[in-house]
Coordinates of C-alpha atoms in Angstrom, one line a residue:
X1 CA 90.2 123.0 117.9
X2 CA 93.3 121.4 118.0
X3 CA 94.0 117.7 117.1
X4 CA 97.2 117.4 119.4
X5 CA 96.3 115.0 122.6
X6 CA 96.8 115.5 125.7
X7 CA 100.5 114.7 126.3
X8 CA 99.3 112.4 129.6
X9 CA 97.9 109.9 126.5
X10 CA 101.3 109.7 125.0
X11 CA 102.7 109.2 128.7
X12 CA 100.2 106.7 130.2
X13 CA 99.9 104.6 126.7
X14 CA 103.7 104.2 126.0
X15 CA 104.4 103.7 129.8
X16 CA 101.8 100.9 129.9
X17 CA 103.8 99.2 127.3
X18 CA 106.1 98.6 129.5
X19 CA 104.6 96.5 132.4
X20 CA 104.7 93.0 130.9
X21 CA 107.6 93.8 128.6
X22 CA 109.6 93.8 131.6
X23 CA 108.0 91.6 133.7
X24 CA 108.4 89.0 131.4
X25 CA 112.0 90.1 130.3
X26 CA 113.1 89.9 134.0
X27 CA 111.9 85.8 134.6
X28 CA 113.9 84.9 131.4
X29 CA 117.2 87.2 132.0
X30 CA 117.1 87.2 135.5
X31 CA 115.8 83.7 136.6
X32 CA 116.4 81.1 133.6
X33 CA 119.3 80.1 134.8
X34 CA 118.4 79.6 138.4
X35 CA 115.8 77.4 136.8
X36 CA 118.0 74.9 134.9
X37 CA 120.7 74.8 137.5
X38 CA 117.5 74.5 140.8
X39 CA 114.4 73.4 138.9
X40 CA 115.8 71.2 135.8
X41 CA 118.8 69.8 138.3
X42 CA 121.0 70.6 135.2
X43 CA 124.9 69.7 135.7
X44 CA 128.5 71.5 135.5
X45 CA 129.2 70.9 132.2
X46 CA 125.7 71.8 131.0
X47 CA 125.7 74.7 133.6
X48 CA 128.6 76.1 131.9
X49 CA 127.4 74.9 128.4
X50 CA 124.4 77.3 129.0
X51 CA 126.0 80.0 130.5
X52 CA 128.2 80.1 127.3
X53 CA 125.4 79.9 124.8
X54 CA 124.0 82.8 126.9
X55 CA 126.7 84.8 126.9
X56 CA 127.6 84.5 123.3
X57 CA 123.8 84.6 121.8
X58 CA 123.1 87.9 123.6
X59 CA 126.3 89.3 122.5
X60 CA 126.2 88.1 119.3
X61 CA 122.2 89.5 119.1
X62 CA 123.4 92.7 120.5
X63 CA 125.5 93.5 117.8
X64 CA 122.8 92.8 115.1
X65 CA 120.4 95.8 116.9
X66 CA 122.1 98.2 115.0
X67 CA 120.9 96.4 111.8
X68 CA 117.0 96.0 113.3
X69 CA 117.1 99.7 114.2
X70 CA 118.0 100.4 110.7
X71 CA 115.3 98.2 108.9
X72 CA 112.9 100.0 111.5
X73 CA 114.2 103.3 110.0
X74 CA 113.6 102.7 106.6
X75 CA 110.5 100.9 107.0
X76 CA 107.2 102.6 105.4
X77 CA 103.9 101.5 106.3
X78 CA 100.1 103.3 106.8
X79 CA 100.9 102.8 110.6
X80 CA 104.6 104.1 110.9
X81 CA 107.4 102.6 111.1
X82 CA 107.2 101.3 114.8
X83 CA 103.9 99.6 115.6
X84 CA 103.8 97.1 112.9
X85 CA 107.6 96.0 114.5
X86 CA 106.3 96.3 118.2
X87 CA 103.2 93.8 117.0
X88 CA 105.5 91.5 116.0
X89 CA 107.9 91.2 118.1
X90 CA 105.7 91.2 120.8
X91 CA 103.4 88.0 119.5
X92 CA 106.9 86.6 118.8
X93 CA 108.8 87.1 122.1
X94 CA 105.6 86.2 124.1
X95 CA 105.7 82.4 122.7
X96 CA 109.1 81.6 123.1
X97 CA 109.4 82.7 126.7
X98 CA 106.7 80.0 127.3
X99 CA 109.0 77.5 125.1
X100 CA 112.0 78.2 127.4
X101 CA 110.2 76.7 130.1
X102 CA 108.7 73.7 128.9
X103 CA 110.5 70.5 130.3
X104 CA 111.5 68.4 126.6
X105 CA 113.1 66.0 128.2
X106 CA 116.3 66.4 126.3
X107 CA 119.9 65.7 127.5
X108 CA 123.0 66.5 126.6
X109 CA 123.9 67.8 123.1
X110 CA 120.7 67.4 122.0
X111 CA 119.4 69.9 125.1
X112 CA 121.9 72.4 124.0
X113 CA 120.7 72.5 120.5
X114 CA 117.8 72.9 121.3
X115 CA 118.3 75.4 124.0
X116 CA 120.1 77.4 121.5
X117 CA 117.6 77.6 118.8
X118 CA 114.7 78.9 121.3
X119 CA 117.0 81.6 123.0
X120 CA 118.7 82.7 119.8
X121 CA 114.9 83.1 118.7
X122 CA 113.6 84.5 121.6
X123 CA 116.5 87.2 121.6
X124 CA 115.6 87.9 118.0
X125 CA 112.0 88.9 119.1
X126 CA 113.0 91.0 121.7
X127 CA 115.3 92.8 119.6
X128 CA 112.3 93.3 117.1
X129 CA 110.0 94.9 119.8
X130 CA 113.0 96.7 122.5
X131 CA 114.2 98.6 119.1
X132 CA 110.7 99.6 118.2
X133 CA 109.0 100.3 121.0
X134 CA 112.5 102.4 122.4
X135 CA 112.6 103.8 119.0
X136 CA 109.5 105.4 119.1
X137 CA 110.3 108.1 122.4
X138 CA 112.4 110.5 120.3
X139 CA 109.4 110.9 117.8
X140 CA 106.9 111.3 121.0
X141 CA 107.9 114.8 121.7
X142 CA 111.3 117.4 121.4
X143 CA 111.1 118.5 124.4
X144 CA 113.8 117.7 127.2
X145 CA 111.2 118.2 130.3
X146 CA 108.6 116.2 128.3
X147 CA 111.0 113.3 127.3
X148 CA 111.9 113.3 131.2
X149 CA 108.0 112.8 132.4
X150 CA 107.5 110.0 129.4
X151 CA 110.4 108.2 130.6
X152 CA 109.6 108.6 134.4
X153 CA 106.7 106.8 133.8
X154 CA 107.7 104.0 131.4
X155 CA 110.4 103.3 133.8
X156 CA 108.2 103.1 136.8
X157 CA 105.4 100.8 134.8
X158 CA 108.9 99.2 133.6
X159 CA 109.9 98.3 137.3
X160 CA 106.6 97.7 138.8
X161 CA 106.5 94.8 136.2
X162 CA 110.0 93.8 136.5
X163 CA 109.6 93.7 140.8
X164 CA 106.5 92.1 140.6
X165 CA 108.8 89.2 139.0
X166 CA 111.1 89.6 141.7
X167 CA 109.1 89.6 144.7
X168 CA 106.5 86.6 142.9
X169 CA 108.8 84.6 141.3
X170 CA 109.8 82.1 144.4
X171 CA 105.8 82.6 146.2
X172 CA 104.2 82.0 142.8
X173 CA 106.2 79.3 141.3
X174 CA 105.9 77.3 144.7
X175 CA 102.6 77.8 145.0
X176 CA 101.7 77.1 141.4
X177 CA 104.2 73.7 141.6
X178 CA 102.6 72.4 144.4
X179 CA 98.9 73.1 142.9
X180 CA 100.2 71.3 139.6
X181 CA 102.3 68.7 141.4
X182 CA 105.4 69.3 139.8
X183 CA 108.0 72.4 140.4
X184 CA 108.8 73.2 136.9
X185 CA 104.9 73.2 135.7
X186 CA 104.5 76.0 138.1
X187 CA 107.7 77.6 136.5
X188 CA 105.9 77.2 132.8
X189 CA 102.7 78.3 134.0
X190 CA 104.3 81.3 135.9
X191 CA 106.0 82.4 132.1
X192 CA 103.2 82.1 130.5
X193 CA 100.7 84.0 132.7
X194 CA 103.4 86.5 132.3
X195 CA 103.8 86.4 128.1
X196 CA 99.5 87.4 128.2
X197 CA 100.1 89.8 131.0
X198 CA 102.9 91.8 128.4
X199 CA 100.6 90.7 125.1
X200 CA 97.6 93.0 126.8
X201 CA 99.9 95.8 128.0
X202 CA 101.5 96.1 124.5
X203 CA 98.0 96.5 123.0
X204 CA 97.7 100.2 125.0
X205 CA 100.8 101.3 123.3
X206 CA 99.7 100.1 119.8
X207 CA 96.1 101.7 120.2
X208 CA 96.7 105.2 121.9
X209 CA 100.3 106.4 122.0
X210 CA 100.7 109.3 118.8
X211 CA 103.8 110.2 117.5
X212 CA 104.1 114.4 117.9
X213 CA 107.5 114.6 116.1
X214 CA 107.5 113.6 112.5
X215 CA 110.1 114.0 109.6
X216 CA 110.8 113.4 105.6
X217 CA 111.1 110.5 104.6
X218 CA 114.8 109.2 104.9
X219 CA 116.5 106.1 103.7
X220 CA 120.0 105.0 105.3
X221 CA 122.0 102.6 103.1
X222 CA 123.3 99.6 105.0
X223 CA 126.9 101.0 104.1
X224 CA 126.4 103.5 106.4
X225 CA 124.9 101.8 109.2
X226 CA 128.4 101.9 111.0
X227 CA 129.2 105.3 110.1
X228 CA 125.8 106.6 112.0
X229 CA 126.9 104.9 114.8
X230 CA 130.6 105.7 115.0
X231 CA 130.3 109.5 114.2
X232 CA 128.2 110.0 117.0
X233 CA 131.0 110.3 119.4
X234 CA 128.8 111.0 122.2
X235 CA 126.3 107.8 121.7
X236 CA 129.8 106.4 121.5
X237 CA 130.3 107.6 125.1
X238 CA 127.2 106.8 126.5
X239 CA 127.0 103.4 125.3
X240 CA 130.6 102.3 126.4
X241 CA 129.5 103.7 130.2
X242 CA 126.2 102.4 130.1
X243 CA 127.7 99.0 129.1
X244 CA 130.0 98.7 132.2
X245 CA 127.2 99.6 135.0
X246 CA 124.3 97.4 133.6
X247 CA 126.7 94.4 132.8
X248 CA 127.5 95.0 136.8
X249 CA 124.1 95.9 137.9
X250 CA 123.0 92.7 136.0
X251 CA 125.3 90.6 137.3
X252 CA 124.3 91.8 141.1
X253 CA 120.3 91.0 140.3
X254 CA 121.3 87.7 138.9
X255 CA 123.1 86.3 141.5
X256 CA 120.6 87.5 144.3
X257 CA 118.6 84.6 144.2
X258 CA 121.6 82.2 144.8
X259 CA 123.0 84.6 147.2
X260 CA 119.8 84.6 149.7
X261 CA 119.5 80.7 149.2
X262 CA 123.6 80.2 149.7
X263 CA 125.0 82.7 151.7
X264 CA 122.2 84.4 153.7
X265 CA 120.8 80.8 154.5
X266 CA 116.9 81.6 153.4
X267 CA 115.2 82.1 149.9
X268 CA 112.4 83.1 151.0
X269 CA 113.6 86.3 152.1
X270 CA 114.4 87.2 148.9
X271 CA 111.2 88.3 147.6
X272 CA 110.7 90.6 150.5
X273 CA 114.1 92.3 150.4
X274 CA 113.1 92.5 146.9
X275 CA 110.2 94.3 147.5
X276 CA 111.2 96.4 149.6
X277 CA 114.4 97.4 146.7
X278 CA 111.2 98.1 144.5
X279 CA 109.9 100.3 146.1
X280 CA 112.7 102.1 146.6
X281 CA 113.7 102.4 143.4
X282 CA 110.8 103.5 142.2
X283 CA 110.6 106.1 144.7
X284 CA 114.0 107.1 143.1
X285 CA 112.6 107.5 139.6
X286 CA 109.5 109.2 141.4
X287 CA 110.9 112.1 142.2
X288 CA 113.6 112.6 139.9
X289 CA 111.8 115.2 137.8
X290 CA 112.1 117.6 141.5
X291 CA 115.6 116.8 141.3
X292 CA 116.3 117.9 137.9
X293 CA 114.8 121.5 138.9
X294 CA 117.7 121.7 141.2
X295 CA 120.7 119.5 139.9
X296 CA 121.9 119.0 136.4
X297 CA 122.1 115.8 134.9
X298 CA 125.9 115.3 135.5
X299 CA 124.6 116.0 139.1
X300 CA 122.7 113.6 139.7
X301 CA 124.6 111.0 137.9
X302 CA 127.5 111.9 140.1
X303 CA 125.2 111.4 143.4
X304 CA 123.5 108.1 141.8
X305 CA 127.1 106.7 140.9
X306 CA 128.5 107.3 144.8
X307 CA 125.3 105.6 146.1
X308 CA 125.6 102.2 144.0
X309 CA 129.7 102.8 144.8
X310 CA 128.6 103.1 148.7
X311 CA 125.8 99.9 148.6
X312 CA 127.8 97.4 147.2
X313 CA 130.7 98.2 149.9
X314 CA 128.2 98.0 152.4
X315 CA 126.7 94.7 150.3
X316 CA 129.9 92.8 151.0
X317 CA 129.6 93.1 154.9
X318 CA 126.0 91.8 154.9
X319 CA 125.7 87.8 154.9
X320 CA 124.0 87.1 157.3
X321 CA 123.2 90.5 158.7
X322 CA 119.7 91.4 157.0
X323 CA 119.9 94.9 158.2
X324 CA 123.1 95.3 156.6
X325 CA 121.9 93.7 153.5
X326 CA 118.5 96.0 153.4
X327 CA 120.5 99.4 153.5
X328 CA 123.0 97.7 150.9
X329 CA 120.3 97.6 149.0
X330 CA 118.7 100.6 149.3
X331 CA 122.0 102.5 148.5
X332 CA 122.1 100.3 145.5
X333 CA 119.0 100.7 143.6
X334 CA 117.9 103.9 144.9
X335 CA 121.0 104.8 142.7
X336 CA 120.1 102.4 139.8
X337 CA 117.3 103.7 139.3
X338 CA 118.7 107.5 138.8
X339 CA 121.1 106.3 136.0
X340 CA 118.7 103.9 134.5
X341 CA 116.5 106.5 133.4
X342 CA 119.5 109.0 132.5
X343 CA 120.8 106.1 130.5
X344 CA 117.4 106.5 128.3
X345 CA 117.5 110.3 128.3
X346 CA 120.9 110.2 127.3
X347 CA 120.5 107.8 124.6
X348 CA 117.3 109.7 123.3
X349 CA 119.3 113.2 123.5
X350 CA 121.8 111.7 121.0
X351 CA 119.4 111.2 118.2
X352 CA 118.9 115.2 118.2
X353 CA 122.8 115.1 118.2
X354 CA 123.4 112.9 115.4
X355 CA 120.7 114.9 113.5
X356 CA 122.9 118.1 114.0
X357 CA 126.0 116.4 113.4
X358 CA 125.7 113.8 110.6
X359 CA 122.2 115.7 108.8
X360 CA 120.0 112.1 109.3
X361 CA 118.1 111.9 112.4
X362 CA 118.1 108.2 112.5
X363 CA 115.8 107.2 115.7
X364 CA 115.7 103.7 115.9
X365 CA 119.6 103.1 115.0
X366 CA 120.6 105.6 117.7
X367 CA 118.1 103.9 120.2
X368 CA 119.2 100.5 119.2
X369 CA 122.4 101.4 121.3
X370 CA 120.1 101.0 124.8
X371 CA 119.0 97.4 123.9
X372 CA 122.5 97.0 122.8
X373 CA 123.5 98.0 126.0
X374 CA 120.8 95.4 128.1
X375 CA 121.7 92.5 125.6
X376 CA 125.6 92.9 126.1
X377 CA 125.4 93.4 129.6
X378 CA 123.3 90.3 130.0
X379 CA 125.4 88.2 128.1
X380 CA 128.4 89.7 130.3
X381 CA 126.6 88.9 133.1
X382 CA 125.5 85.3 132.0
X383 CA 129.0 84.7 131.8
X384 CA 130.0 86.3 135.5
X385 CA 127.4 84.1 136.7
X386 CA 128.8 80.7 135.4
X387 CA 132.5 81.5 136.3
X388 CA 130.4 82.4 140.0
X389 CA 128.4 79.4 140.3
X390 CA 131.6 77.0 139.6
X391 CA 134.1 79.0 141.6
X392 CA 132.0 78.8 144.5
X393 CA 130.9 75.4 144.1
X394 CA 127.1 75.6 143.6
X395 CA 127.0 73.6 140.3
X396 CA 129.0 71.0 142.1
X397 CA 126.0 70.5 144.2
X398 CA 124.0 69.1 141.4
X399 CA 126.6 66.9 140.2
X400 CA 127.0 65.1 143.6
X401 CA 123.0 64.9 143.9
X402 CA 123.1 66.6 147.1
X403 CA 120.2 67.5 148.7
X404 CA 119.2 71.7 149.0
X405 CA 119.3 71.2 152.9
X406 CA 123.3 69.6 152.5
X407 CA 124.3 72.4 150.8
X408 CA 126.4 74.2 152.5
X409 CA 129.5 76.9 151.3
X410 CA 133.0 77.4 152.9
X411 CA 134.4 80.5 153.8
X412 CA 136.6 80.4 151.0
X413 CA 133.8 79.4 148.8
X414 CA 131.9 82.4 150.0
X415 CA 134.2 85.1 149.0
X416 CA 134.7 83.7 145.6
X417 CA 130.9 84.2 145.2
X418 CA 131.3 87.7 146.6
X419 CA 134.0 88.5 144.5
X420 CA 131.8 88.3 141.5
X421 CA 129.3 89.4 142.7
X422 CA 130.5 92.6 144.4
X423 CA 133.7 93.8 143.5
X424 CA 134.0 93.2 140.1
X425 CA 130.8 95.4 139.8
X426 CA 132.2 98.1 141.7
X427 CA 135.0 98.5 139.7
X428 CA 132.9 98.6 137.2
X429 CA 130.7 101.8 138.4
X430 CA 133.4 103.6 139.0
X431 CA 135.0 103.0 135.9
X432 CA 131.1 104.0 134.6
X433 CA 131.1 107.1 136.0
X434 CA 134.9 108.4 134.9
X435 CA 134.0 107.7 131.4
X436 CA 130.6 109.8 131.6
X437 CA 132.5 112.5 133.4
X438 CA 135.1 113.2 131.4
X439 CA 133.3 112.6 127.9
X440 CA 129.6 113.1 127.7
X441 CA 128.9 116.8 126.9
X442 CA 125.5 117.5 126.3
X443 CA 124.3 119.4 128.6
X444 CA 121.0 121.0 129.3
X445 CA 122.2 123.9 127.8
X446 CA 124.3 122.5 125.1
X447 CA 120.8 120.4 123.9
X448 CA 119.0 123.7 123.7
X449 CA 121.5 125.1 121.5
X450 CA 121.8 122.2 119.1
X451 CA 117.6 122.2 118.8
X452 CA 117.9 126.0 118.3
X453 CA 120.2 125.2 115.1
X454 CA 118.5 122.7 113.9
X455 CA 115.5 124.9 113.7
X456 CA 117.3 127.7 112.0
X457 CA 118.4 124.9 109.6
X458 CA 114.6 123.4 109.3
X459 CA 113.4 126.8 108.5
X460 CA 115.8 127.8 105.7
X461 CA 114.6 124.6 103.7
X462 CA 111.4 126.3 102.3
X463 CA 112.6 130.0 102.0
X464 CA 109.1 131.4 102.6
X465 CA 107.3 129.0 104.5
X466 CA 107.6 126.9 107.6
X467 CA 109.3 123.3 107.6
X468 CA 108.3 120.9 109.9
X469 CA 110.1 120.0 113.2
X470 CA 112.2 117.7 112.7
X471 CA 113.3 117.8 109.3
X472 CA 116.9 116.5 108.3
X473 CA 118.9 119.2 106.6
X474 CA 122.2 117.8 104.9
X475 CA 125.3 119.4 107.2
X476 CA 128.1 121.5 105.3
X477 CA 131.4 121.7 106.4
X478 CA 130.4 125.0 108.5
X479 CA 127.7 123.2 110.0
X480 CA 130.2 120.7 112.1
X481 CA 130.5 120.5 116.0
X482 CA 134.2 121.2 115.3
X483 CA 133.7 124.2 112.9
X484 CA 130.8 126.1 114.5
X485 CA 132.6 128.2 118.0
X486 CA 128.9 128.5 119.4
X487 CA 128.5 124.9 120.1
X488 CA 132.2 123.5 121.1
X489 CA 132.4 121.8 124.6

């Protein structure tokens, strides 16, 4: 009898994971700084003080995955080389997103200090568990198709965590302040129901999910860290794309909550439009498995690109107009969540690339690049959100102590919000989508050649008997993409 699982444990225990890993994620990059700027009452300077150390920590974090995805790679243990990282990070990550939102009482410099140590530590534990836990999909099976129904349902766990976030964050926090008597306790509680929601979710993944795909043992000197990276022109590609839509996509999810309470007049229709984006997008990743039957890849990233093109157009004509603002937003993140997931496939297609390319298969470096991608973006967008906030005039408000009923934007003020907002993003997307159009080139096809070599490389390492899948194999001059004619773009 055969010891191989079921692949629906691998599917249902990694995608698990995801639920409070996102959830939580989503209050601290989405929402922390709504809290400073409408819960703490924080001012301009410190509005723009925060938005900076934002900004710069996450980009400055972001560039030190890469090194995380290496010491993951090289790491030996009885349990892998993943779990023992996803443990940590998660125990880690899950304290300091409580610590975010406790009230210290600080002002000034000594608030920023202390802002900056907790966030540059809480960015250090979610580099520890994204790179792990991301890291360990390329080792859960070879197969394209099977990658594709492991990442449909990590994505959709994924956003059912993240939009119960969204749709709970303004109900619950209310609800939770006015039980405790203060606003931010409700805030603090809120986090910290969410840290043991991802703690228990994260305990399915470490238990159940198997790796299927399993290779010598390889050691990657930290000289060639950069090399690994930069020789894998298409991960190149991908990442540089993938960085320009999420650092707009992030900036459009940050700035909702203002937008609803600012320019459509009423915050607490934001968790149902919310809501009823969730669903939506997870209707998208639904049924993007019976898409890929019929369209390629390119296809549907082509059709997913035109529809987050076509929503925020629509997006900027809304204001007031909630039906406007509802099909806006189902343009939007029905799209989103097309290239969200093609953004993972991508990125996980590139480790069998570099494998065939550069002879060191390299997981976790290579899947560093997505949490590269969220990190940058965020700190991107932490940055769009400040210059937003202060060209409207919404950090003036707590600078003048005026009242959230007195608050009220001009026209002008309005379509500097917008601007940020909307059409920076969309310049963005389309800039996205060029890039990905004219330089990514694996293919379906092109994927199923470069696994069919590296098999006929895996089985001439043991003349006479059968290597493993997966094994590296050192690439000769003949074995390069530009010397072998069967593989070429």
């Amino acid at each position: 009898m055969s010891n191989k699982p079921s692949p629906w444990r691998n599917r249902l225990s990694f995608g698990i994971g995801t639920l409070g890993r996102d959830a939580s994620a989503g209050l601290v990059s989405m929402y922390l700084m709504f809290y400073m700027t409408e819960v703490l009452n924080i001012s301009t300077a410190a509005t723009v003080s925060v938005a900076t150390i934002i900004m710069a920590m996450r980009i400055f974090d972001a560039l030190n995955d890469p090194i995380m995805g290496l010491i993951v790679d090289n790491t030996k243990t009885r349990w892998g080389k993943f779990k023992p990282w996803i443990m940590l990070g998660a125990g880690l990550w899950a304290a300091t997103t409580v610590t975010l939102f406790i009230d210290t009482g600080l002002t000034g410099g000594a608030f920023l200090i202390w802002f900056t140590i907790v966030y540059l530590i809480w960015s250090i534990a979610y580099t520890i568990n994204d790179i792990s836990f991301y890291g360990m999909l390329p080792a859960l099976s070879r197969s394209q198709p099977e990658r594709e129904k492991i990442g449909v349902v990590a994505r959709i766990c994924a956003n059912v965590g993240l939009f119960a976030t969204v749709v709970g964050v303004v109900p619950i926090t209310k609800a939770l302040g006015e039980q405790l008597g203060n606003p931010q306790h409700g805030w603090l509680v809120f986090a910290a129901i969410l840290a043991a929601i991802m703690l228990f979710f994260q305990s399915f993944t470490l238990i159940f999910t198997k790796e299927q795909v399993t290779f010598r043992d390889e050691h990657t000197p930290l000289r060639e860290l950069l090399s690994v990276i930069y020789r894998n022109d298409q991960l190149m590609w991908v990442t540089a794309a993938m960085l320009l839509f999420m650092g707009a996509y992030t900036t459009i999810t940050m700035l909702g909550l203002h937008y609803f309470k600012y320019i459509y007049g009423d915050e607490n229709m934001y968790p149902i439009f919310a809501a009823i984006l969730g669903v939506t997008q997870l209707l998208a990743l639904s049924v993007f498995p019976q898409l890929t039957k019929v369209f390629s890849r390119r296809q549907i990233h082509t059709l997913a690109s035109a529809l987050c093109a076509a929503g925020l157009i629509v997006f900027w004509f809304g204001e007031v107009n909630m039906a406007v603002i509802a099909v806006a937003g189902l343009l939007l993140f029905s799209g989103q969540g097309f290239i969200q997931l093609l953004m993972m496939m991508y990125i996980a297609d590139c480790v069998e690339y570099g494998q065939w390319k550069l002879g060191r298969r390299n997981e976790s470096i290579t899947v560093a690049l997505q949490p590269f991608i969220y990190k940058a973006s965020n700190g991107i967008a932490s940055g769009l959100m400040g210059i937003a906030l202060v060209i409207s005039g919404i950090s003036a408000f707590n600078d003048a102590g005026i009242p959230d009923s007195a608050r009220v934007l001009t026209a002008a003020q309005i379509t500097n919000f917008k601007l940020v907002m909307l059409v920076i993003p969309l310049l963005a997307v389309i800039v996205s989508w060029i890039i990905l159009f004219t330089k990514y080139r694996i293919s379906e096809d092109r994927y199923q050649e470069i696994i069919a070599d590296l098999q006929l490389r895996e089985a001439a390492t043991a003349p006479g008997e059968s290597a493993g899948p997966g094994t590296a194999i050192p690439v000769t001059a003949q074995d390069t993409p530009t010397d072998n004619p069967d593989l070429k773009s």
